[in-house]
Amino acid sequence: MENSIVVVSPRFNGVEYVEQNALSILTQKYENFKIILVDDFSNDGTYEKILDFFNADINIFSIKTSADGSDIHVHTLQFENSNAKSIELWRRTKRSYALLNWHDAVMIGCDKNDILVSLDGDDWLLNRTVLQHVNESYNSTDCWIMYGGCSWTDGRKCCSMEYAPEEFKNIRKAHFKVSMMRTYRAG
């Protein structure tokens, strides 16, 4: 079964990562996914870089309302030869920080049966089959949440570690272990 996947990629001041982040999502082989790029009111040109990358008009957008009552300008983007069903750029009209970005992505941008994939704006997917792997993992287990690992591209040893089974049973008492990509069922 092909699950509907929503890749949400929030960012604040990450202009240097726009292209690599976007291309890693846009070139996925998986076919049942949509993309929400969130610009959290960056002031370094990130928003303009995304619009330029997609050759989008800055003046054409619709408006959604955030949980805090502020506006989100939503650009519908196009990218030739991508399997993405839709691509949206959400531009916040004020800085909102991580928690509100995720809340709005789930409540406004997802159906309860979607699998949400979080990918920070300064990260990128390792290869073109990551979303296929996510789909297969959710289909082969009774999975509601999945954490992925990370690796440095400059050769540094990675800081991500998996939880031992005994830690996972008592997850609230376990110490936090870094893991970059998080996925979960939106509902």
Coordinates of C-alpha atoms in Angstrom, one line a residue:
M1 CA 0.0 0.0 0.0
E2 CA 1.3 3.5 -0.8
N3 CA 0.7 5.7 2.2
S4 CA 0.2 9.4 1.7
I5 CA 3.3 11.1 2.9
V6 CA 3.7 14.8 3.7
V7 CA 7.2 16.1 3.9
V8 CA 7.4 19.2 6.1
S9 CA 10.6 21.2 6.0
P10 CA 10.6 24.2 8.3
R11 CA 13.5 26.7 8.3
F12 CA 14.7 30.0 9.8
N13 CA 17.7 31.7 8.1
G14 CA 19.0 28.8 6.1
V15 CA 19.5 30.4 2.7
E16 CA 22.7 28.3 2.0
Y17 CA 20.7 25.0 2.3
V18 CA 17.7 25.8 0.2
E19 CA 18.7 24.0 -3.0
Q20 CA 20.2 20.9 -1.5
N21 CA 17.3 20.5 0.9
A22 CA 14.6 21.0 -1.8
L23 CA 16.3 18.8 -4.4
S24 CA 16.6 15.9 -2.0
I25 CA 12.9 16.0 -1.5
L26 CA 11.8 16.8 -5.0
T27 CA 13.8 13.9 -6.6
Q28 CA 12.3 11.2 -4.4
K29 CA 11.2 8.1 -6.4
Y30 CA 8.1 7.6 -4.2
E31 CA 5.0 8.9 -5.9
N32 CA 2.4 9.6 -3.2
F33 CA 3.8 12.6 -1.3
K34 CA 3.4 16.3 -1.0
I35 CA 5.8 18.9 0.2
I36 CA 5.3 21.8 2.7
L37 CA 8.3 24.1 2.9
V38 CA 7.9 26.5 5.9
D39 CA 9.8 29.8 6.1
D40 CA 9.6 31.0 9.7
F41 CA 10.0 34.7 8.8
S42 CA 13.7 34.4 7.9
N43 CA 15.6 37.6 7.5
D44 CA 18.6 36.3 5.5
G45 CA 16.9 35.9 2.1
T46 CA 15.8 32.3 2.5
Y47 CA 12.2 33.1 1.4
E48 CA 13.4 34.9 -1.7
K49 CA 15.9 32.1 -2.5
I50 CA 13.1 29.5 -2.4
L51 CA 10.9 31.6 -4.6
D52 CA 13.8 32.1 -7.0
F53 CA 14.6 28.4 -7.0
F54 CA 11.1 27.5 -8.0
N55 CA 10.8 30.6 -10.3
A56 CA 7.7 31.6 -8.4
D57 CA 6.0 35.0 -8.3
I58 CA 6.3 36.7 -4.9
N59 CA 2.9 38.3 -5.2
I60 CA 0.8 35.2 -5.9
F61 CA -0.3 33.4 -2.8
S62 CA -3.3 32.4 -0.7
I63 CA -3.6 32.9 3.0
K64 CA -4.1 30.4 5.8
T65 CA -4.6 31.2 9.5
S66 CA -2.2 29.9 12.1
A67 CA -3.3 28.5 15.4
D68 CA -2.1 31.8 17.0
G69 CA -4.3 33.9 14.6
S70 CA -1.4 35.1 12.4
D71 CA -1.4 34.8 8.7
I72 CA 0.6 32.3 6.6
H73 CA 1.1 33.2 3.0
V74 CA 0.9 30.0 0.9
H75 CA 2.6 29.8 -2.5
T76 CA 1.7 26.8 -4.7
L77 CA 5.0 25.9 -6.4
Q78 CA 5.8 23.8 -9.5
F79 CA 8.9 21.7 -10.3
E80 CA 9.3 19.8 -13.5
N81 CA 9.9 16.0 -13.2
S82 CA 9.1 15.7 -9.5
N83 CA 6.8 13.0 -8.2
A84 CA 5.4 15.3 -5.6
K85 CA 1.6 15.6 -5.8
S86 CA 1.8 19.2 -4.6
I87 CA 4.5 21.6 -3.4
E88 CA 3.7 24.5 -1.0
L89 CA 5.8 27.3 0.5
W90 CA 4.4 28.6 3.7
R91 CA 5.7 32.1 4.6
R92 CA 4.9 33.2 8.2
T93 CA 4.1 36.8 8.7
K94 CA 5.9 36.7 12.1
R95 CA 8.5 34.4 13.7
S96 CA 6.6 31.5 15.2
Y97 CA 9.3 28.9 16.2
A98 CA 9.3 25.1 15.9
L99 CA 6.3 24.0 17.9
L100 CA 3.8 26.2 16.2
N101 CA 5.2 25.4 12.8
W102 CA 4.7 21.7 13.5
H103 CA 1.2 22.2 15.0
D104 CA 0.1 24.1 11.9
A105 CA 1.6 21.6 9.5
V106 CA -0.3 18.8 11.1
M107 CA -3.6 20.7 11.7
I108 CA -3.7 22.6 8.4
G109 CA -1.6 20.7 6.0
C110 CA -2.3 17.0 6.8
D111 CA -5.0 14.5 6.8
K112 CA -5.1 12.2 9.9
N113 CA -4.0 9.2 7.8
D114 CA -1.0 10.9 6.4
I115 CA 2.5 10.0 7.4
L116 CA 4.3 13.2 8.3
V117 CA 8.1 13.3 7.6
S118 CA 9.9 16.2 9.3
L119 CA 13.1 17.4 7.6
D120 CA 14.7 20.5 9.0
G121 CA 15.6 23.2 6.4
D122 CA 19.3 22.7 6.8
D123 CA 19.1 18.9 6.3
W124 CA 18.5 16.7 3.3
L125 CA 17.5 13.2 2.4
L126 CA 20.4 10.7 1.8
N127 CA 19.1 9.3 -1.4
R128 CA 16.1 9.1 -3.8
T129 CA 14.5 6.1 -2.0
V130 CA 14.1 7.5 1.6
L131 CA 10.3 7.9 1.2
Q132 CA 10.0 4.4 -0.2
H133 CA 11.8 3.1 2.9
V134 CA 9.5 5.1 5.2
N135 CA 6.4 3.7 3.4
E136 CA 7.7 0.1 3.6
S137 CA 8.5 0.5 7.3
Y138 CA 5.0 1.8 8.1
N139 CA 3.5 -1.1 6.1
S140 CA 5.5 -3.8 7.6
T141 CA 5.0 -2.9 11.3
D142 CA 2.3 -1.5 13.5
C143 CA 4.2 1.8 13.5
W144 CA 3.0 5.2 14.6
I145 CA 6.3 7.0 15.0
M146 CA 9.8 6.4 13.6
Y147 CA 13.1 8.2 14.2
G148 CA 15.9 8.1 11.7
G149 CA 19.6 8.6 12.0
C150 CA 21.9 11.2 10.6
S151 CA 25.3 11.3 9.2
W152 CA 27.7 14.2 8.6
T153 CA 28.7 14.8 5.1
D154 CA 32.2 16.0 6.0
G155 CA 33.3 12.7 7.5
R156 CA 32.7 13.5 11.2
K157 CA 31.4 10.6 13.3
C158 CA 27.7 10.8 13.8
C159 CA 26.1 11.7 17.1
S160 CA 22.9 9.8 16.6
M161 CA 22.3 6.6 18.6
E162 CA 19.3 4.2 18.8
Y163 CA 17.4 3.5 22.0
A164 CA 17.9 0.2 23.7
P165 CA 14.7 -1.9 24.2
E166 CA 14.7 -1.3 27.9
E167 CA 15.1 2.5 27.4
F168 CA 12.2 2.6 24.9
K169 CA 9.9 1.0 27.5
N170 CA 10.6 3.9 29.8
I171 CA 11.1 6.6 27.1
R172 CA 10.1 9.5 29.4
K173 CA 13.0 8.6 31.7
A174 CA 15.6 8.0 29.0
H175 CA 18.0 10.7 28.1
F176 CA 17.6 12.4 24.7
K177 CA 19.5 10.9 21.8
V178 CA 19.9 13.0 18.7
S179 CA 18.0 11.7 15.6
M180 CA 17.4 14.1 12.7
M181 CA 14.5 12.8 10.7
R182 CA 11.3 12.1 12.5
T183 CA 8.2 10.5 11.0
Y184 CA 4.8 9.9 12.5
R185 CA 1.2 9.4 11.6
A186 CA -0.5 12.8 11.6
G187 CA -3.6 11.4 13.4

